[in-house]
mmCIF file of C-alpha atoms and ligand atoms in Angstrom:
data_model
loop_
_atom_site.group_PDB
_atom_site.id
_atom_site.type_symbol
_atom_site.label_atom_id
_atom_site.label_comp_id
_atom_site.label_asym_id
_atom_site.label_seq_id
_atom_site.Cartn_x
_atom_site.Cartn_y
_atom_site.Cartn_z
ATOM 1 C CA MET A 396 -146.387 109.629 26.189
ATOM 2 C CA ASP A 397 -145.467 106.282 24.486
ATOM 3 C CA SER A 398 -143.806 106.819 21.339
ATOM 4 C CA GLY A 399 -145.535 106.163 18.341
ATOM 5 C CA LEU A 400 -147.735 107.345 15.499
ATOM 6 C CA TYR A 401 -151.155 108.525 16.678
ATOM 7 C CA ILE A 402 -154.082 108.670 14.203
ATOM 8 C CA VAL A 403 -156.254 111.371 15.977
ATOM 9 C CA ALA A 404 -159.794 112.168 14.497
ATOM 10 C CA THR A 405 -160.880 115.695 14.874
ATOM 11 C CA PRO A 406 -164.288 117.325 14.632
ATOM 12 C CA ILE A 407 -166.348 117.703 11.233
ATOM 13 C CA GLY A 408 -167.830 120.842 12.286
ATOM 14 C CA ASN A 409 -169.032 120.994 16.010
ATOM 15 C CA LEU A 410 -165.628 121.697 18.001
ATOM 16 C CA GLY A 411 -167.094 119.842 21.103
ATOM 17 C CA ASP A 412 -166.780 116.376 19.093
ATOM 18 C CA ILE A 413 -163.177 116.405 19.991
ATOM 19 C CA THR A 414 -162.563 113.415 22.520
ATOM 20 C CA GLY A 415 -160.721 113.820 25.736
ATOM 21 C CA ARG A 416 -158.123 111.396 24.393
ATOM 22 C CA ALA A 417 -157.689 113.328 21.381
ATOM 23 C CA VAL A 418 -156.921 116.252 23.389
ATOM 24 C CA GLU A 419 -154.381 114.479 25.578
ATOM 25 C CA VAL A 420 -152.591 113.040 22.630
ATOM 26 C CA LEU A 421 -152.378 116.487 20.874
ATOM 27 C CA SER A 422 -151.084 118.014 23.904
ATOM 28 C CA GLY A 423 -148.344 115.333 24.475
ATOM 29 C CA ALA A 424 -147.096 114.525 21.217
ATOM 30 C CA ASP A 425 -143.495 115.882 19.970
ATOM 31 C CA LEU A 426 -144.920 116.689 16.603
ATOM 32 C CA ILE A 427 -148.410 117.257 14.987
ATOM 33 C CA ALA A 428 -148.512 116.274 11.299
ATOM 34 C CA ALA A 429 -151.278 118.408 9.697
ATOM 35 C CA GLU A 430 -152.835 118.480 6.319
ATOM 36 C CA ASP A 431 -153.109 122.287 6.370
ATOM 37 C CA THR A 432 -151.267 123.723 9.322
ATOM 38 C CA ARG A 433 -152.911 127.049 9.552
ATOM 39 C CA HIS A 434 -156.393 125.174 9.601
ATOM 40 C CA SER A 435 -155.044 123.034 12.541
ATOM 41 C CA ARG A 436 -153.497 125.648 14.350
ATOM 42 C CA ARG A 437 -157.077 127.316 14.789
ATOM 43 C CA LEU A 438 -158.265 124.076 16.294
ATOM 44 C CA LEU A 439 -155.282 123.769 18.619
ATOM 45 C CA GLN A 440 -155.692 127.525 19.650
ATOM 46 C CA HIS A 441 -159.284 126.479 20.525
ATOM 47 C CA LEU A 442 -158.392 123.605 22.608
ATOM 48 C CA GLY A 443 -155.395 125.958 24.209
ATOM 49 C CA ILE A 444 -152.842 123.427 22.934
ATOM 50 C CA GLU A 445 -149.410 124.871 21.913
ATOM 51 C CA GLY A 446 -148.384 121.857 19.593
ATOM 52 C CA ARG A 447 -145.469 121.607 17.142
ATOM 53 C CA LEU A 448 -147.386 121.675 13.726
ATOM 54 C CA VAL A 449 -145.451 120.301 10.517
ATOM 55 C CA ALA A 450 -147.317 119.882 7.087
ATOM 56 C CA TYR A 451 -148.035 116.383 5.776
ATOM 57 C CA HIS A 452 -150.541 116.101 2.738
ATOM 58 C CA GLU A 453 -151.032 114.352 -0.111
ATOM 59 C CA HIS A 454 -148.356 116.588 -2.162
ATOM 60 C CA SER A 455 -145.917 116.172 0.349
ATOM 61 C CA ASP A 456 -142.463 114.933 -0.726
ATOM 62 C CA ALA A 457 -140.303 112.020 0.638
ATOM 63 C CA GLY A 458 -138.511 114.494 2.913
ATOM 64 C CA ALA A 459 -141.547 115.369 4.794
ATOM 65 C CA GLN A 460 -142.142 111.692 5.425
ATOM 66 C CA ALA A 461 -138.445 111.084 6.240
ATOM 67 C CA ARG A 462 -138.466 113.318 8.685
ATOM 68 C CA LEU A 463 -141.705 112.358 10.600
ATOM 69 C CA LEU A 464 -140.268 108.781 10.461
ATOM 70 C CA GLU A 465 -137.163 110.211 12.062
ATOM 71 C CA THR A 466 -138.771 111.294 15.107
ATOM 72 C CA LEU A 467 -140.532 108.224 15.476
ATOM 73 C CA SER A 468 -137.496 105.890 15.010
ATOM 74 C CA GLY A 469 -135.849 108.029 17.912
ATOM 75 C CA GLY A 470 -138.519 107.143 20.184
ATOM 76 C CA GLY A 471 -140.731 110.357 19.499
ATOM 77 C CA SER A 472 -144.382 110.439 19.122
ATOM 78 C CA VAL A 473 -146.185 111.956 15.974
ATOM 79 C CA ALA A 474 -149.881 112.737 15.845
ATOM 80 C CA LEU A 475 -151.378 112.925 12.549
ATOM 81 C CA VAL A 476 -154.546 114.860 11.731
ATOM 82 C CA SER A 477 -156.356 116.099 8.829
ATOM 83 C CA ASP A 478 -158.454 119.055 8.043
ATOM 84 C CA ALA A 479 -161.674 117.085 9.713
ATOM 85 C CA GLY A 480 -162.759 114.051 10.771
ATOM 86 C CA THR A 481 -160.864 110.803 10.729
ATOM 87 C CA PRO A 482 -157.338 110.842 8.982
ATOM 88 C CA LEU A 483 -157.113 108.327 5.896
ATOM 89 C CA ILE A 484 -160.994 108.277 5.498
ATOM 90 C CA SER A 485 -160.622 110.345 1.968
ATOM 91 C CA ASP A 486 -157.604 112.120 3.545
ATOM 92 C CA PRO A 487 -154.063 111.671 3.079
ATOM 93 C CA GLY A 488 -151.595 109.364 5.402
ATOM 94 C CA TYR A 489 -151.529 105.843 3.915
ATOM 95 C CA PRO A 490 -147.908 105.778 2.660
ATOM 96 C CA LEU A 491 -146.874 107.106 6.223
ATOM 97 C CA ILE A 492 -148.751 104.340 7.902
ATOM 98 C CA ARG A 493 -147.266 101.710 5.624
ATOM 99 C CA ALA A 494 -143.665 103.157 6.227
ATOM 100 C CA ALA A 495 -144.160 103.493 10.041
ATOM 101 C CA GLN A 496 -145.491 100.020 10.185
ATOM 102 C CA GLU A 497 -142.576 98.549 8.032
ATOM 103 C CA GLN A 498 -140.204 100.508 10.586
ATOM 104 C CA GLY A 499 -141.931 98.647 13.400
ATOM 105 C CA VAL A 500 -143.111 101.983 14.823
ATOM 106 C CA ALA A 501 -146.535 101.355 16.902
ATOM 107 C CA VAL A 502 -149.532 103.110 14.813
ATOM 108 C CA ILE A 503 -152.276 103.798 17.211
ATOM 109 C CA PRO A 504 -155.618 104.902 16.154
ATOM 110 C CA VAL A 505 -157.384 107.682 18.432
ATOM 111 C CA PRO A 506 -160.996 107.276 16.859
ATOM 112 C CA GLY A 507 -163.531 110.369 16.773
ATOM 113 C CA ALA A 508 -165.845 112.054 14.145
ATOM 114 C CA CYS A 509 -166.221 110.810 10.544
ATOM 115 C CA ALA A 510 -168.550 112.234 8.269
ATOM 116 C CA ALA A 511 -169.498 108.833 6.493
ATOM 117 C CA ILE A 512 -170.338 107.256 10.051
ATOM 118 C CA ALA A 513 -172.442 110.311 11.191
ATOM 119 C CA ALA A 514 -174.395 110.144 8.160
ATOM 120 C CA LEU A 515 -175.156 106.500 8.276
ATOM 121 C CA SER A 516 -175.936 106.576 11.951
ATOM 122 C CA ALA A 517 -178.640 109.433 11.418
ATOM 123 C CA GLY A 518 -179.595 108.808 7.837
ATOM 124 C CA GLY A 519 -182.382 106.027 8.344
ATOM 125 C CA LEU A 520 -180.653 103.496 5.695
ATOM 126 C CA ALA A 521 -179.672 100.080 6.462
ATOM 127 C CA THR A 522 -176.302 100.034 8.183
ATOM 128 C CA ASP A 523 -175.658 96.308 8.776
ATOM 129 C CA ARG A 524 -173.540 96.458 5.726
ATOM 130 C CA PHE A 525 -172.400 99.554 3.748
ATOM 131 C CA LEU A 526 -169.853 100.251 0.975
ATOM 132 C CA PHE A 527 -168.057 103.319 1.277
ATOM 133 C CA GLU A 528 -167.169 104.818 -2.190
ATOM 134 C CA GLY A 529 -165.765 108.165 -1.186
ATOM 135 C CA PHE A 530 -165.698 110.913 -4.033
ATOM 136 C CA LEU A 531 -166.936 109.863 -7.230
ATOM 137 C CA PRO A 532 -165.007 110.700 -10.500
ATOM 138 C CA ALA A 533 -165.660 114.305 -11.442
ATOM 139 C CA ARG A 534 -166.298 113.644 -15.171
ATOM 140 C CA ALA A 535 -169.671 112.740 -16.197
ATOM 141 C CA VAL A 536 -168.591 109.683 -18.567
ATOM 142 C CA ALA A 537 -166.293 108.307 -15.551
ATOM 143 C CA ARG A 538 -168.857 108.763 -12.952
ATOM 144 C CA GLU A 539 -171.642 107.132 -14.774
ATOM 145 C CA LYS A 540 -169.550 104.156 -15.262
ATOM 146 C CA ARG A 541 -168.725 103.822 -11.793
ATOM 147 C CA LEU A 542 -172.269 104.312 -10.634
ATOM 148 C CA GLN A 543 -173.197 101.588 -13.419
ATOM 149 C CA GLU A 544 -170.660 99.190 -11.610
ATOM 150 C CA LEU A 545 -172.459 99.830 -8.452
ATOM 151 C CA ALA A 546 -176.075 99.575 -9.582
ATOM 152 C CA ALA A 547 -176.594 95.937 -8.305
ATOM 153 C CA GLN A 548 -174.503 96.214 -5.058
ATOM 154 C CA PRO A 549 -176.944 95.234 -2.154
ATOM 155 C CA HIS A 550 -175.259 97.387 0.559
ATOM 156 C CA THR A 551 -176.017 101.003 1.593
ATOM 157 C CA LEU A 552 -173.763 102.983 -0.812
ATOM 158 C CA VAL A 553 -171.910 106.026 0.824
ATOM 159 C CA PHE A 554 -170.501 108.805 -1.255
ATOM 160 C CA TYR A 555 -168.640 112.256 -0.302
ATOM 161 C CA GLU A 556 -169.638 114.996 -2.757
ATOM 162 C CA ALA A 557 -168.700 118.373 -3.663
ATOM 163 C CA PRO A 558 -171.714 121.099 -3.187
ATOM 164 C CA HIS A 559 -171.345 122.368 -6.630
ATOM 165 C CA ARG A 560 -171.601 118.663 -8.087
ATOM 166 C CA VAL A 561 -174.261 117.185 -5.650
ATOM 167 C CA LEU A 562 -177.232 117.931 -8.225
ATOM 168 C CA GLU A 563 -175.739 116.574 -11.213
ATOM 169 C CA THR A 564 -174.714 113.387 -9.099
ATOM 170 C CA VAL A 565 -178.197 112.816 -7.807
ATOM 171 C CA VAL A 566 -179.543 113.399 -11.298
ATOM 172 C CA ALA A 567 -176.935 110.769 -12.562
ATOM 173 C CA MET A 568 -177.827 108.370 -9.663
ATOM 174 C CA ALA A 569 -181.753 108.450 -10.402
ATOM 175 C CA GLU A 570 -180.960 107.666 -13.964
ATOM 176 C CA VAL A 571 -178.604 104.746 -13.299
ATOM 177 C CA PHE A 572 -180.368 103.347 -10.094
ATOM 178 C CA GLY A 573 -183.726 104.363 -10.857
ATOM 179 C CA GLU A 574 -185.925 107.246 -9.473
ATOM 180 C CA ASP A 575 -187.325 105.107 -6.688
ATOM 181 C CA ARG A 576 -184.479 103.942 -5.052
ATOM 182 C CA GLU A 577 -184.142 105.764 -1.544
ATOM 183 C CA ALA A 578 -181.281 108.083 -0.782
ATOM 184 C CA VAL A 579 -180.129 110.662 1.839
ATOM 185 C CA LEU A 580 -178.540 113.849 1.722
ATOM 186 C CA ALA A 581 -176.509 114.531 4.848
ATOM 187 C CA ARG A 582 -175.320 118.076 4.773
ATOM 188 C CA GLU A 583 -173.421 120.169 7.158
ATOM 189 C CA LEU A 584 -173.472 117.465 9.483
ATOM 190 C CA THR A 585 -172.817 118.729 13.252
ATOM 191 C CA LYS A 586 -173.024 122.332 12.136
ATOM 192 C CA ALA A 587 -175.616 125.004 12.358
ATOM 193 C CA PHE A 588 -177.585 124.008 9.017
ATOM 194 C CA GLU A 589 -177.496 120.367 9.498
ATOM 195 C CA THR A 590 -179.640 118.992 7.044
ATOM 196 C CA ILE A 591 -180.488 115.201 7.006
ATOM 197 C CA HIS A 592 -183.200 114.551 4.169
ATOM 198 C CA ARG A 593 -184.388 111.080 3.322
ATOM 199 C CA ALA A 594 -186.161 110.754 -0.101
ATOM 200 C CA PRO A 595 -186.354 108.526 -3.302
ATOM 201 C CA LEU A 596 -183.615 109.782 -5.740
ATOM 202 C CA GLY A 597 -186.235 111.181 -8.235
ATOM 203 C CA ALA A 598 -187.834 113.308 -5.390
ATOM 204 C CA LEU A 599 -184.340 114.078 -3.734
ATOM 205 C CA GLN A 600 -183.311 115.413 -7.190
ATOM 206 C CA SER A 601 -186.392 117.922 -7.392
ATOM 207 C CA TRP A 602 -185.939 118.814 -3.776
ATOM 208 C CA ILE A 603 -182.254 119.676 -4.346
ATOM 209 C CA ALA A 604 -183.031 121.715 -7.665
ATOM 210 C CA ALA A 605 -185.796 123.833 -5.778
ATOM 211 C CA ASP A 606 -183.344 124.711 -2.996
ATOM 212 C CA PRO A 607 -179.925 126.148 -3.743
ATOM 213 C CA ASN A 608 -179.192 126.148 -0.038
ATOM 214 C CA GLN A 609 -179.034 122.454 -0.470
ATOM 215 C CA GLN A 610 -176.172 122.846 -2.951
ATOM 216 C CA ARG A 611 -173.976 124.496 -0.286
ATOM 217 C CA GLY A 612 -171.672 123.080 2.255
ATOM 218 C CA GLU A 613 -170.211 119.743 3.142
ATOM 219 C CA ILE A 614 -172.051 116.693 2.002
ATOM 220 C CA VAL A 615 -172.540 113.153 2.249
ATOM 221 C CA LEU A 616 -174.832 111.064 -0.020
ATOM 222 C CA LEU A 617 -176.341 107.747 1.262
ATOM 223 C CA VAL A 618 -177.802 105.509 -1.425
ATOM 224 C CA ALA A 619 -179.751 102.298 -0.335
ATOM 225 C CA GLY A 620 -178.581 99.113 -1.802
ATOM 226 C CA ALA A 621 -180.019 97.394 -4.744
ATOM 227 C CA SER A 622 -183.015 95.467 -3.835
ATOM 228 C CA GLN A 623 -182.929 91.362 -4.284
ATOM 229 C CA ARG A 624 -184.582 92.084 -7.993
ATOM 230 C CA GLU A 625 -182.157 94.399 -9.059
ATOM 231 C CA ALA A 626 -179.174 92.230 -7.427
ATOM 232 C CA GLU A 627 -179.942 89.275 -9.465
ATOM 233 C CA LEU A 628 -178.963 90.862 -12.744
ATOM 234 C CA ASP A 629 -175.459 89.936 -11.554
ATOM 235 C CA GLU A 630 -176.627 86.066 -11.808
ATOM 236 C CA SER A 631 -179.021 84.854 -14.380
ATOM 237 C CA THR A 632 -180.445 87.923 -15.689
ATOM 238 C CA ALA A 633 -176.662 88.888 -16.408
ATOM 239 C CA SER A 634 -176.132 85.615 -18.416
ATOM 240 C CA LEU A 635 -179.290 86.153 -20.349
ATOM 241 C CA LEU A 636 -178.498 89.506 -21.234
ATOM 242 C CA ARG A 637 -175.238 88.834 -22.267
ATOM 243 C CA ARG A 638 -176.186 85.805 -24.514
ATOM 244 C CA LEU A 639 -178.847 87.752 -26.141
ATOM 245 C CA ALA A 640 -176.454 90.532 -26.921
ATOM 246 C CA GLN A 641 -174.501 87.923 -28.890
ATOM 247 C CA GLU A 642 -177.555 87.711 -31.176
ATOM 248 C CA LEU A 643 -178.972 91.153 -31.119
ATOM 249 C CA PRO A 644 -177.838 94.637 -30.983
ATOM 250 C CA ALA A 645 -177.487 95.883 -27.258
ATOM 251 C CA LYS A 646 -180.360 98.144 -27.229
ATOM 252 C CA ARG A 647 -182.800 95.192 -28.393
ATOM 253 C CA ALA A 648 -181.201 92.858 -26.080
ATOM 254 C CA ALA A 649 -181.723 95.347 -23.141
ATOM 255 C CA ALA A 650 -185.058 95.917 -24.326
ATOM 256 C CA VAL A 651 -186.171 92.248 -24.611
ATOM 257 C CA VAL A 652 -184.899 91.651 -20.888
ATOM 258 C CA ALA A 653 -186.617 94.593 -19.842
ATOM 259 C CA ASP A 654 -190.016 93.085 -20.742
ATOM 260 C CA TRP A 655 -189.276 89.969 -19.536
ATOM 261 C CA SER A 656 -187.817 91.180 -16.090
ATOM 262 C CA GLY A 657 -189.472 94.190 -15.272
ATOM 263 C CA LEU A 658 -185.826 95.958 -14.955
ATOM 264 C CA ARG A 659 -185.275 99.188 -16.579
ATOM 265 C CA LYS A 660 -184.191 98.914 -20.203
ATOM 266 C CA LYS A 661 -181.584 101.895 -19.866
ATOM 267 C CA ALA A 662 -179.774 100.098 -16.722
ATOM 268 C CA LEU A 663 -179.807 96.952 -18.715
ATOM 269 C CA TYR A 664 -178.312 98.760 -21.764
ATOM 270 C CA GLU A 665 -175.632 100.283 -19.516
ATOM 271 C CA PHE A 666 -174.734 97.335 -17.953
ATOM 272 C CA LEU A 667 -173.874 95.681 -21.594
ATOM 273 C CA VAL A 668 -171.892 99.107 -22.163
ATOM 274 C CA ALA A 669 -170.071 98.957 -19.219
ATOM 275 C CA GLU A 670 -169.270 95.193 -19.624
ATOM 276 C CA LYS A 671 -167.875 96.051 -23.080
ATOM 277 C CA GLU A 672 -165.630 98.698 -21.950
ATOM 278 C CA ARG A 673 -164.283 96.801 -19.080
HETATM 279 N N1 SAM B 1624 -161.829 112.403 6.904
HETATM 280 C C1 SAM B 1624 -163.182 112.968 6.691
HETATM 281 C C2 SAM B 1624 -164.260 112.076 7.472
HETATM 282 O O1 SAM B 1624 -163.727 111.323 8.407
HETATM 283 O O2 SAM B 1624 -165.176 112.182 7.228
HETATM 284 C C3 SAM B 1624 -163.537 113.279 5.228
HETATM 285 C C4 SAM B 1624 -162.465 114.042 4.782
HETATM 286 S S1 SAM B 1624 -163.254 114.564 2.977
HETATM 287 C C5 SAM B 1624 -161.598 115.064 2.358
HETATM 288 C C6 SAM B 1624 -164.090 115.929 2.992
HETATM 289 C C7 SAM B 1624 -165.753 115.340 2.617
HETATM 290 O O3 SAM B 1624 -166.110 114.629 3.896
HETATM 291 C C8 SAM B 1624 -166.302 116.633 2.533
HETATM 292 O O4 SAM B 1624 -166.165 116.741 0.875
HETATM 293 C C9 SAM B 1624 -167.981 116.129 2.601
HETATM 294 O O5 SAM B 1624 -168.271 115.201 1.652
HETATM 295 C C10 SAM B 1624 -167.819 115.104 3.975
HETATM 296 N N2 SAM B 1624 -167.886 115.852 4.919
HETATM 297 C C11 SAM B 1624 -166.992 116.359 5.906
HETATM 298 N N3 SAM B 1624 -167.468 116.969 6.966
HETATM 299 C C12 SAM B 1624 -168.896 116.994 6.802
HETATM 300 C C13 SAM B 1624 -169.921 117.542 7.387
HETATM 301 N N4 SAM B 1624 -169.993 118.273 8.495
HETATM 302 N N5 SAM B 1624 -171.030 117.090 6.730
HETATM 303 C C14 SAM B 1624 -171.343 116.512 5.690
HETATM 304 N N6 SAM B 1624 -170.190 116.129 5.000
HETATM 305 C C15 SAM B 1624 -168.883 116.199 5.528
#
């Protein structure tokens, strides 16, 4: 096997989703750097691969990275895996890849499953352009601020979310993006309880609230991008709003622009607040 750092995607649920090339690379690598060695050991056992596992995760010290680089610069091969899906996608590895490249080590992707892409492929929202946001901030204030910043984005938005926060996140999304914006809950993809449910945010919120099972397991949330009308807030509406806010209290300026544009007063007010905090 050629020397290099192989970035190997593993399944996000269904073990059948490992690729033939991934099996080859995992079988042949001198070392397998895993986010959680016990977790990856189970996958290797399932595949009948012995593999020398070493830990590499977001809290790994410089020593762990140095040891991997030593193997690589000595002409060895290292396969990097995460707990599920494609390493580096909301998973550790960034400093290692940079360091390997800087040392002239070949960095070779071995693509496969990724929850974000699986959700997009089957979700039913536009996929020609999308914005991967990963996890939102856990704190409500920071989360709302980030949502506000995304409100006028025209591309489909992709979020990863923890099950115990999914309801409050969808409630916050409905408030900031409006109840009519379409969204998708993609849960437990490739697993027994796989659920892909598309609905406007207001209806999605009620659907999740009514069924605690929808607040379990692993979740991707997709949200449709802002319509042309909403996106226009960036341009002429935003400058009108800013100008009015110089003369009037922010709430009043938002109300006037809401009357004039048909946009939601709350969204306009929050736009002003977010700008002020920036
Ligand atoms: N690297 C992974 C990938 O390629 O998708 C993502 C790792 S991130 C730490 C874990 C998050 O991905 C979960 O909290 C969930 O939001 C999402 N995820 C992973 N597997 C999933 C699945 N089977 N169904 C839905 N979402 C999943």
